[in-house]
Protein backbone atom coordinates (compact mmCIF):
# COMPACT_ATOMS: atom_id res chain seq x y z
CA UNK A 1 0.00 0.00 0.00
CA UNK A 2 1.47 3.35 -1.05
CA UNK A 3 0.09 4.95 2.09
CA UNK A 4 2.45 2.97 4.29
CA UNK A 5 5.66 4.95 3.62
CA UNK A 6 3.75 8.23 3.92
CA UNK A 7 2.05 7.12 7.12
CA UNK A 8 5.32 5.89 8.62
CA UNK A 9 7.16 9.08 7.70
CA UNK A 10 4.44 11.22 9.26
CA UNK A 11 4.30 9.17 12.42
CA UNK A 12 8.05 8.95 12.99
CA UNK A 13 9.26 12.15 11.29
CA UNK A 14 12.45 10.43 10.12
CA UNK A 15 13.73 9.13 6.77
CA UNK A 16 12.28 5.72 5.90
CA UNK A 17 15.66 3.89 6.05
CA UNK A 18 15.94 4.92 9.72
CA UNK A 19 12.62 3.33 10.66
CA UNK A 20 12.52 -0.32 11.71
CA UNK A 21 10.73 -2.93 9.63
CA UNK A 22 8.60 -3.71 12.69
CA UNK A 23 7.40 -0.10 12.88
CA UNK A 24 6.58 -0.09 9.15
CA UNK A 25 4.60 -3.32 9.59
CA UNK A 26 2.68 -1.86 12.56
CA UNK A 27 1.68 1.24 10.58
CA UNK A 28 0.77 -0.92 7.58
CA UNK A 29 -1.55 -3.08 9.66
CA UNK A 30 -3.11 -0.02 11.31
CA UNK A 31 -3.74 1.65 7.96
CA UNK A 32 -5.17 -1.37 6.18
CA UNK A 33 -7.27 -2.74 9.04
CA UNK A 34 -8.33 0.38 10.95
CA UNK A 35 -7.64 3.83 9.51
CA UNK A 36 -8.48 3.36 5.82
CA UNK A 37 -11.65 1.32 6.51
CA UNK A 38 -12.83 4.14 8.81
CA UNK A 39 -12.27 6.65 6.00
CA UNK A 40 -14.20 4.36 3.65
CA UNK A 41 -17.07 4.02 6.14
CA UNK A 42 -17.20 7.83 6.38
CA UNK A 43 -17.39 8.09 2.55
CA UNK A 44 -14.03 9.85 2.20
CA UNK A 45 -12.29 7.12 0.19
CA UNK A 46 -13.10 4.06 -1.86
CA UNK A 47 -11.10 1.10 -0.54
CA UNK A 48 -10.51 -2.36 -1.91
CA UNK A 49 -8.48 -4.47 0.49
CA UNK A 50 -8.40 -7.32 -2.04
CA UNK A 51 -6.77 -5.12 -4.69
CA UNK A 52 -4.85 -3.01 -2.15
CA UNK A 53 -6.32 0.19 -3.61
CA UNK A 54 -7.38 3.42 -1.97
CA UNK A 55 -8.90 6.33 -3.90
CA UNK A 56 -10.26 9.67 -2.72
CA UNK A 57 -13.88 10.18 -3.60
CA UNK A 58 -14.60 13.19 -5.79
CA UNK A 59 -16.11 15.35 -3.05
CA UNK A 60 -13.03 14.84 -0.87
CA UNK A 61 -10.70 15.80 -3.71
CA UNK A 62 -12.71 19.00 -4.19
CA UNK A 63 -12.46 19.78 -0.48
CA UNK A 64 -8.68 19.31 -0.64
CA UNK A 65 -8.49 21.71 -3.60
CA UNK A 66 -10.56 24.24 -1.65
CA UNK A 67 -8.34 23.82 1.43
CA UNK A 68 -5.21 24.47 -0.65
CA UNK A 69 -6.80 27.51 -2.30
CA UNK A 70 -7.83 28.98 1.05
CA UNK A 71 -4.38 28.33 2.50
CA UNK A 72 -2.77 30.09 -0.46
CA UNK A 73 -5.18 33.02 -0.13
CA UNK A 74 -4.46 33.26 3.60
CA UNK A 75 -0.70 33.32 3.02
CA UNK A 76 -1.10 35.98 0.31
CA UNK A 77 -3.26 38.11 2.60
CA UNK A 78 -1.03 37.63 5.65
CA UNK A 79 2.28 37.73 3.88
PDB file of N, CA and C in Angstrom:
ATOM      1  N   UNK A   1       0.849  -1.175   0.000  1.00  0.00           N
ATOM      2  CA  UNK A   1       0.000   0.000   0.000  1.00  0.00           C
ATOM      3  C   UNK A   1       0.897   1.242   0.000  1.00  0.00           C
ATOM      4  N   UNK A   2       0.668   2.139  -0.916  1.00  0.00           N
ATOM      5  CA  UNK A   2       1.473   3.354  -1.051  1.00  0.00           C
ATOM      6  C   UNK A   2       1.368   4.228   0.185  1.00  0.00           C
ATOM      7  N   UNK A   3       0.275   4.130   0.891  1.00  0.00           N
ATOM      8  CA  UNK A   3       0.095   4.952   2.086  1.00  0.00           C
ATOM      9  C   UNK A   3       1.075   4.603   3.193  1.00  0.00           C
ATOM     10  N   UNK A   4       1.593   3.406   3.192  1.00  0.00           N
ATOM     11  CA  UNK A   4       2.448   2.975   4.287  1.00  0.00           C
ATOM     12  C   UNK A   4       3.677   3.865   4.449  1.00  0.00           C
ATOM     13  N   UNK A   5       4.506   4.070   3.405  1.00  0.00           N
ATOM     14  CA  UNK A   5       5.657   4.952   3.624  1.00  0.00           C
ATOM     15  C   UNK A   5       5.260   6.346   4.090  1.00  0.00           C
ATOM     16  N   UNK A   6       4.206   6.904   3.517  1.00  0.00           N
ATOM     17  CA  UNK A   6       3.755   8.230   3.922  1.00  0.00           C
ATOM     18  C   UNK A   6       3.298   8.226   5.375  1.00  0.00           C
ATOM     19  N   UNK A   7       2.529   7.220   5.743  1.00  0.00           N
ATOM     20  CA  UNK A   7       2.055   7.123   7.122  1.00  0.00           C
ATOM     21  C   UNK A   7       3.189   6.946   8.105  1.00  0.00           C
ATOM     22  N   UNK A   8       4.169   6.123   7.748  1.00  0.00           N
ATOM     23  CA  UNK A   8       5.322   5.894   8.615  1.00  0.00           C
ATOM     24  C   UNK A   8       6.124   7.172   8.758  1.00  0.00           C
ATOM     25  N   UNK A   9       6.373   7.851   7.654  1.00  0.00           N
ATOM     26  CA  UNK A   9       7.158   9.083   7.703  1.00  0.00           C
ATOM     27  C   UNK A   9       6.472  10.135   8.559  1.00  0.00           C
ATOM     28  N   UNK A  10       5.158  10.238   8.444  1.00  0.00           N
ATOM     29  CA  UNK A  10       4.439  11.223   9.262  1.00  0.00           C
ATOM     30  C   UNK A  10       4.472  10.866  10.732  1.00  0.00           C
ATOM     31  N   UNK A  11       4.334   9.587  11.028  1.00  0.00           N
ATOM     32  CA  UNK A  11       4.296   9.167  12.424  1.00  0.00           C
ATOM     33  C   UNK A  11       5.656   9.293  13.098  1.00  0.00           C
ATOM     34  N   UNK A  12       6.722   8.969  12.379  1.00  0.00           N
ATOM     35  CA  UNK A  12       8.052   8.946  12.992  1.00  0.00           C
ATOM     36  C   UNK A  12       8.903  10.170  12.675  1.00  0.00           C
ATOM     37  N   UNK A  13       8.541  10.933  11.671  1.00  0.00           N
ATOM     38  CA  UNK A  13       9.257  12.150  11.295  1.00  0.00           C
ATOM     39  C   UNK A  13      10.761  11.900  11.121  1.00  0.00           C
ATOM     40  N   UNK A  14      11.071  10.787  10.434  1.00  0.00           N
ATOM     41  CA  UNK A  14      12.453  10.432  10.122  1.00  0.00           C
ATOM     42  C   UNK A  14      12.479   9.825   8.724  1.00  0.00           C
ATOM     43  N   UNK A  15      13.637   9.789   8.082  1.00  0.00           N
ATOM     44  CA  UNK A  15      13.732   9.134   6.772  1.00  0.00           C
ATOM     45  C   UNK A  15      13.381   7.648   6.892  1.00  0.00           C
ATOM     46  N   UNK A  16      12.737   7.111   5.881  1.00  0.00           N
ATOM     47  CA  UNK A  16      12.276   5.722   5.905  1.00  0.00           C
ATOM     48  C   UNK A  16      13.385   4.722   6.241  1.00  0.00           C
ATOM     49  N   UNK A  17      14.621   4.865   5.712  1.00  0.00           N
ATOM     50  CA  UNK A  17      15.661   3.889   6.053  1.00  0.00           C
ATOM     51  C   UNK A  17      15.996   3.832   7.551  1.00  0.00           C
ATOM     52  N   UNK A  18      15.657   4.880   8.284  1.00  0.00           N
ATOM     53  CA  UNK A  18      15.945   4.919   9.718  1.00  0.00           C
ATOM     54  C   UNK A  18      14.832   4.302  10.573  1.00  0.00           C
ATOM     55  N   UNK A  19      13.771   3.860   9.939  1.00  0.00           N
ATOM     56  CA  UNK A  19      12.617   3.326  10.661  1.00  0.00           C
ATOM     57  C   UNK A  19      12.638   1.806  10.567  1.00  0.00           C
ATOM     58  N   UNK A  20      12.429   1.142  11.679  1.00  0.00           N
ATOM     59  CA  UNK A  20      12.520  -0.319  11.714  1.00  0.00           C
ATOM     60  C   UNK A  20      11.414  -0.974  10.880  1.00  0.00           C
ATOM     61  N   UNK A  21      11.709  -2.160  10.395  1.00  0.00           N
ATOM     62  CA  UNK A  21      10.730  -2.932   9.631  1.00  0.00           C
ATOM     63  C   UNK A  21       9.502  -3.235  10.488  1.00  0.00           C
ATOM     64  N   UNK A  22       9.710  -3.439  11.776  1.00  0.00           N
ATOM     65  CA  UNK A  22       8.604  -3.708  12.690  1.00  0.00           C
ATOM     66  C   UNK A  22       7.654  -2.503  12.770  1.00  0.00           C
ATOM     67  N   UNK A  23       8.223  -1.308  12.828  1.00  0.00           N
ATOM     68  CA  UNK A  23       7.401  -0.100  12.878  1.00  0.00           C
ATOM     69  C   UNK A  23       6.630   0.077  11.577  1.00  0.00           C
ATOM     70  N   UNK A  24       7.260  -0.189  10.449  1.00  0.00           N
ATOM     71  CA  UNK A  24       6.583  -0.086   9.152  1.00  0.00           C
ATOM     72  C   UNK A  24       5.428  -1.080   9.101  1.00  0.00           C
ATOM     73  N   UNK A  25       5.651  -2.287   9.572  1.00  0.00           N
ATOM     74  CA  UNK A  25       4.599  -3.318   9.589  1.00  0.00           C
ATOM     75  C   UNK A  25       3.431  -2.884  10.469  1.00  0.00           C
ATOM     76  N   UNK A  26       3.739  -2.305  11.640  1.00  0.00           N
ATOM     77  CA  UNK A  26       2.678  -1.860  12.557  1.00  0.00           C
ATOM     78  C   UNK A  26       1.813  -0.789  11.914  1.00  0.00           C
ATOM     79  N   UNK A  27       2.436   0.178  11.252  1.00  0.00           N
ATOM     80  CA  UNK A  27       1.685   1.238  10.580  1.00  0.00           C
ATOM     81  C   UNK A  27       0.876   0.654   9.427  1.00  0.00           C
ATOM     82  N   UNK A  28       1.458  -0.279   8.690  1.00  0.00           N
ATOM     83  CA  UNK A  28       0.766  -0.919   7.578  1.00  0.00           C
ATOM     84  C   UNK A  28      -0.507  -1.620   8.047  1.00  0.00           C
ATOM     85  N   UNK A  29      -0.393  -2.367   9.122  1.00  0.00           N
ATOM     86  CA  UNK A  29      -1.553  -3.082   9.663  1.00  0.00           C
ATOM     87  C   UNK A  29      -2.612  -2.084  10.146  1.00  0.00           C
ATOM     88  N   UNK A  30      -2.174  -1.034  10.816  1.00  0.00           N
ATOM     89  CA  UNK A  30      -3.106  -0.020  11.307  1.00  0.00           C
ATOM     90  C   UNK A  30      -3.849   0.656  10.155  1.00  0.00           C
ATOM     91  N   UNK A  31      -3.103   1.006   9.112  1.00  0.00           N
ATOM     92  CA  UNK A  31      -3.739   1.650   7.964  1.00  0.00           C
ATOM     93  C   UNK A  31      -4.737   0.716   7.278  1.00  0.00           C
ATOM     94  N   UNK A  32      -4.313  -0.493   6.984  1.00  0.00           N
ATOM     95  CA  UNK A  32      -5.165  -1.374   6.182  1.00  0.00           C
ATOM     96  C   UNK A  32      -6.323  -1.977   6.955  1.00  0.00           C
ATOM     97  N   UNK A  33      -6.197  -2.102   8.274  1.00  0.00           N
ATOM     98  CA  UNK A  33      -7.268  -2.737   9.042  1.00  0.00           C
ATOM     99  C   UNK A  33      -8.092  -1.777   9.878  1.00  0.00           C
ATOM    100  N   UNK A  34      -7.606  -0.556  10.090  1.00  0.00           N
ATOM    101  CA  UNK A  34      -8.331   0.381  10.954  1.00  0.00           C
ATOM    102  C   UNK A  34      -8.581   1.724  10.280  1.00  0.00           C
ATOM    103  N   UNK A  35      -7.507   2.446   9.955  1.00  0.00           N
ATOM    104  CA  UNK A  35      -7.643   3.827   9.509  1.00  0.00           C
ATOM    105  C   UNK A  35      -8.347   3.965   8.158  1.00  0.00           C
ATOM    106  N   UNK A  36      -7.880   3.238   7.153  1.00  0.00           N
ATOM    107  CA  UNK A  36      -8.483   3.360   5.819  1.00  0.00           C
ATOM    108  C   UNK A  36      -9.923   2.850   5.806  1.00  0.00           C
ATOM    109  N   UNK A  37     -10.231   1.717   6.460  1.00  0.00           N
ATOM    110  CA  UNK A  37     -11.645   1.319   6.513  1.00  0.00           C
ATOM    111  C   UNK A  37     -12.551   2.367   7.173  1.00  0.00           C
ATOM    112  N   UNK A  38     -12.034   3.064   8.200  1.00  0.00           N
ATOM    113  CA  UNK A  38     -12.831   4.135   8.812  1.00  0.00           C
ATOM    114  C   UNK A  38     -13.086   5.258   7.813  1.00  0.00           C
ATOM    115  N   UNK A  39     -12.076   5.616   7.033  1.00  0.00           N
ATOM    116  CA  UNK A  39     -12.265   6.645   6.003  1.00  0.00           C
ATOM    117  C   UNK A  39     -13.277   6.185   4.961  1.00  0.00           C
ATOM    118  N   UNK A  40     -13.235   4.914   4.615  1.00  0.00           N
ATOM    119  CA  UNK A  40     -14.198   4.365   3.647  1.00  0.00           C
ATOM    120  C   UNK A  40     -15.614   4.388   4.233  1.00  0.00           C
ATOM    121  N   UNK A  41     -15.752   4.004   5.492  1.00  0.00           N
ATOM    122  CA  UNK A  41     -17.071   4.021   6.142  1.00  0.00           C
ATOM    123  C   UNK A  41     -17.649   5.430   6.212  1.00  0.00           C
ATOM    124  N   UNK A  42     -16.764   6.431   6.311  1.00  0.00           N
ATOM    125  CA  UNK A  42     -17.205   7.832   6.383  1.00  0.00           C
ATOM    126  C   UNK A  42     -17.367   8.447   4.996  1.00  0.00           C
ATOM    127  N   UNK A  43     -17.235   7.636   3.952  1.00  0.00           N
ATOM    128  CA  UNK A  43     -17.387   8.090   2.551  1.00  0.00           C
ATOM    129  C   UNK A  43     -16.333   9.115   2.127  1.00  0.00           C
ATOM    130  N   UNK A  44     -15.113   8.970   2.625  1.00  0.00           N
ATOM    131  CA  UNK A  44     -14.027   9.847   2.200  1.00  0.00           C
ATOM    132  C   UNK A  44     -13.152   9.188   1.136  1.00  0.00           C
ATOM    133  N   UNK A  45     -13.079   7.862   1.176  1.00  0.00           N
ATOM    134  CA  UNK A  45     -12.286   7.116   0.195  1.00  0.00           C
ATOM    135  C   UNK A  45     -13.053   5.882  -0.258  1.00  0.00           C
ATOM    136  N   UNK A  46     -12.636   5.372  -1.401  1.00  0.00           N
ATOM    137  CA  UNK A  46     -13.098   4.063  -1.859  1.00  0.00           C
ATOM    138  C   UNK A  46     -11.917   3.131  -1.595  1.00  0.00           C
ATOM    139  N   UNK A  47     -12.175   1.988  -0.960  1.00  0.00           N
ATOM    140  CA  UNK A  47     -11.101   1.104  -0.539  1.00  0.00           C
ATOM    141  C   UNK A  47     -11.394  -0.324  -0.941  1.00  0.00           C
ATOM    142  N   UNK A  48     -10.426  -0.944  -1.582  1.00  0.00           N
ATOM    143  CA  UNK A  48     -10.511  -2.361  -1.910  1.00  0.00           C
ATOM    144  C   UNK A  48      -9.318  -3.053  -1.267  1.00  0.00           C
ATOM    145  N   UNK A  49      -9.572  -3.763  -0.193  1.00  0.00           N
ATOM    146  CA  UNK A  49      -8.485  -4.469   0.491  1.00  0.00           C
ATOM    147  C   UNK A  49      -7.954  -5.598  -0.392  1.00  0.00           C
ATOM    148  N   UNK A  50      -8.828  -6.233  -1.156  1.00  0.00           N
ATOM    149  CA  UNK A  50      -8.404  -7.321  -2.035  1.00  0.00           C
ATOM    150  C   UNK A  50      -7.413  -6.846  -3.085  1.00  0.00           C
ATOM    151  N   UNK A  51      -7.656  -5.665  -3.652  1.00  0.00           N
ATOM    152  CA  UNK A  51      -6.773  -5.118  -4.694  1.00  0.00           C
ATOM    153  C   UNK A  51      -5.711  -4.178  -4.118  1.00  0.00           C
ATOM    154  N   UNK A  52      -5.789  -3.909  -2.806  1.00  0.00           N
ATOM    155  CA  UNK A  52      -4.848  -3.010  -2.145  1.00  0.00           C
ATOM    156  C   UNK A  52      -4.893  -1.625  -2.777  1.00  0.00           C
ATOM    157  N   UNK A  53      -6.117  -1.115  -2.970  1.00  0.00           N
ATOM    158  CA  UNK A  53      -6.321   0.189  -3.614  1.00  0.00           C
ATOM    159  C   UNK A  53      -7.115   1.121  -2.715  1.00  0.00           C
ATOM    160  N   UNK A  54      -6.673   2.363  -2.694  1.00  0.00           N
ATOM    161  CA  UNK A  54      -7.381   3.421  -1.975  1.00  0.00           C
ATOM    162  C   UNK A  54      -7.501   4.596  -2.926  1.00  0.00           C
ATOM    163  N   UNK A  55      -8.695   5.173  -3.031  1.00  0.00           N
ATOM    164  CA  UNK A  55      -8.895   6.333  -3.897  1.00  0.00           C
ATOM    165  C   UNK A  55      -9.789   7.340  -3.181  1.00  0.00           C
ATOM    166  N   UNK A  56      -9.401   8.613  -3.257  1.00  0.00           N
ATOM    167  CA  UNK A  56     -10.259   9.667  -2.721  1.00  0.00           C
ATOM    168  C   UNK A  56     -11.538   9.739  -3.534  1.00  0.00           C
ATOM    169  N   UNK A  57     -12.639   9.945  -2.876  1.00  0.00           N
ATOM    170  CA  UNK A  57     -13.884  10.182  -3.598  1.00  0.00           C
ATOM    171  C   UNK A  57     -13.891  11.615  -4.094  1.00  0.00           C
ATOM    172  N   UNK A  58     -14.629  11.879  -5.140  1.00  0.00           N
ATOM    173  CA  UNK A  58     -14.603  13.190  -5.791  1.00  0.00           C
ATOM    174  C   UNK A  58     -14.836  14.347  -4.831  1.00  0.00           C
ATOM    175  N   UNK A  59     -15.814  14.216  -3.946  1.00  0.00           N
ATOM    176  CA  UNK A  59     -16.109  15.345  -3.054  1.00  0.00           C
ATOM    177  C   UNK A  59     -14.940  15.634  -2.110  1.00  0.00           C
ATOM    178  N   UNK A  60     -14.184  14.632  -1.739  1.00  0.00           N
ATOM    179  CA  UNK A  60     -13.032  14.838  -0.869  1.00  0.00           C
ATOM    180  C   UNK A  60     -11.913  15.534  -1.639  1.00  0.00           C
ATOM    181  N   UNK A  61     -11.719  15.148  -2.886  1.00  0.00           N
ATOM    182  CA  UNK A  61     -10.697  15.799  -3.712  1.00  0.00           C
ATOM    183  C   UNK A  61     -11.029  17.280  -3.878  1.00  0.00           C
ATOM    184  N   UNK A  62     -12.307  17.597  -4.062  1.00  0.00           N
ATOM    185  CA  UNK A  62     -12.714  19.000  -4.192  1.00  0.00           C
ATOM    186  C   UNK A  62     -12.466  19.763  -2.887  1.00  0.00           C
ATOM    187  N   UNK A  63     -12.729  19.128  -1.764  1.00  0.00           N
ATOM    188  CA  UNK A  63     -12.463  19.781  -0.481  1.00  0.00           C
ATOM    189  C   UNK A  63     -10.974  20.037  -0.298  1.00  0.00           C
ATOM    190  N   UNK A  64     -10.127  19.110  -0.742  1.00  0.00           N
ATOM    191  CA  UNK A  64      -8.684  19.306  -0.644  1.00  0.00           C
ATOM    192  C   UNK A  64      -8.245  20.471  -1.526  1.00  0.00           C
ATOM    193  N   UNK A  65      -8.807  20.573  -2.723  1.00  0.00           N
ATOM    194  CA  UNK A  65      -8.489  21.709  -3.602  1.00  0.00           C
ATOM    195  C   UNK A  65      -8.903  23.018  -2.944  1.00  0.00           C
ATOM    196  N   UNK A  66     -10.075  23.042  -2.341  1.00  0.00           N
ATOM    197  CA  UNK A  66     -10.561  24.239  -1.655  1.00  0.00           C
ATOM    198  C   UNK A  66      -9.651  24.589  -0.471  1.00  0.00           C
ATOM    199  N   UNK A  67      -9.229  23.580   0.299  1.00  0.00           N
ATOM    200  CA  UNK A  67      -8.343  23.817   1.434  1.00  0.00           C
ATOM    201  C   UNK A  67      -7.027  24.441   0.973  1.00  0.00           C
ATOM    202  N   UNK A  68      -6.469  23.923  -0.117  1.00  0.00           N
ATOM    203  CA  UNK A  68      -5.209  24.472  -0.647  1.00  0.00           C
ATOM    204  C   UNK A  68      -5.401  25.902  -1.145  1.00  0.00           C
ATOM    205  N   UNK A  69      -6.513  26.159  -1.810  1.00  0.00           N
ATOM    206  CA  UNK A  69      -6.802  27.509  -2.300  1.00  0.00           C
ATOM    207  C   UNK A  69      -6.901  28.487  -1.133  1.00  0.00           C
ATOM    208  N   UNK A  70      -7.656  28.091  -0.104  1.00  0.00           N
ATOM    209  CA  UNK A  70      -7.825  28.981   1.045  1.00  0.00           C
ATOM    210  C   UNK A  70      -6.506  29.204   1.775  1.00  0.00           C
ATOM    211  N   UNK A  71      -5.688  28.177   1.873  1.00  0.00           N
ATOM    212  CA  UNK A  71      -4.376  28.329   2.504  1.00  0.00           C
ATOM    213  C   UNK A  71      -3.505  29.288   1.709  1.00  0.00           C
ATOM    214  N   UNK A  72      -3.551  29.192   0.389  1.00  0.00           N
ATOM    215  CA  UNK A  72      -2.773  30.092  -0.458  1.00  0.00           C
ATOM    216  C   UNK A  72      -3.286  31.522  -0.325  1.00  0.00           C
ATOM    217  N   UNK A  73      -4.590  31.688  -0.296  1.00  0.00           N
ATOM    218  CA  UNK A  73      -5.182  33.020  -0.128  1.00  0.00           C
ATOM    219  C   UNK A  73      -4.790  33.612   1.224  1.00  0.00           C
ATOM    220  N   UNK A  74      -4.811  32.791   2.259  1.00  0.00           N
ATOM    221  CA  UNK A  74      -4.457  33.255   3.596  1.00  0.00           C
ATOM    222  C   UNK A  74      -2.994  33.708   3.625  1.00  0.00           C
ATOM    223  N   UNK A  75      -2.104  32.942   2.996  1.00  0.00           N
ATOM    224  CA  UNK A  75      -0.696  33.315   3.020  1.00  0.00           C
ATOM    225  C   UNK A  75      -0.450  34.576   2.193  1.00  0.00           C
ATOM    226  N   UNK A  76      -1.211  34.770   1.115  1.00  0.00           N
ATOM    227  CA  UNK A  76      -1.096  35.983   0.315  1.00  0.00           C
ATOM    228  C   UNK A  76      -1.583  37.196   1.097  1.00  0.00           C
ATOM    229  N   UNK A  77      -2.681  37.033   1.812  1.00  0.00           N
ATOM    230  CA  UNK A  77      -3.264  38.115   2.603  1.00  0.00           C
ATOM    231  C   UNK A  77      -2.393  38.458   3.802  1.00  0.00           C
ATOM    232  N   UNK A  78      -1.829  37.437   4.431  1.00  0.00           N
ATOM    233  CA  UNK A  78      -1.026  37.630   5.651  1.00  0.00           C
ATOM    234  C   UNK A  78       0.438  37.903   5.354  1.00  0.00           C
ATOM    235  N   UNK A  79       0.862  37.701   4.132  1.00  0.00           N
ATOM    236  CA  UNK A  79       2.280  37.733   3.878  1.00  0.00           C
ATOM    237  C   UNK A  79       2.768  38.867   3.131  1.00  0.00           C
TER     238      UNK A  79
END
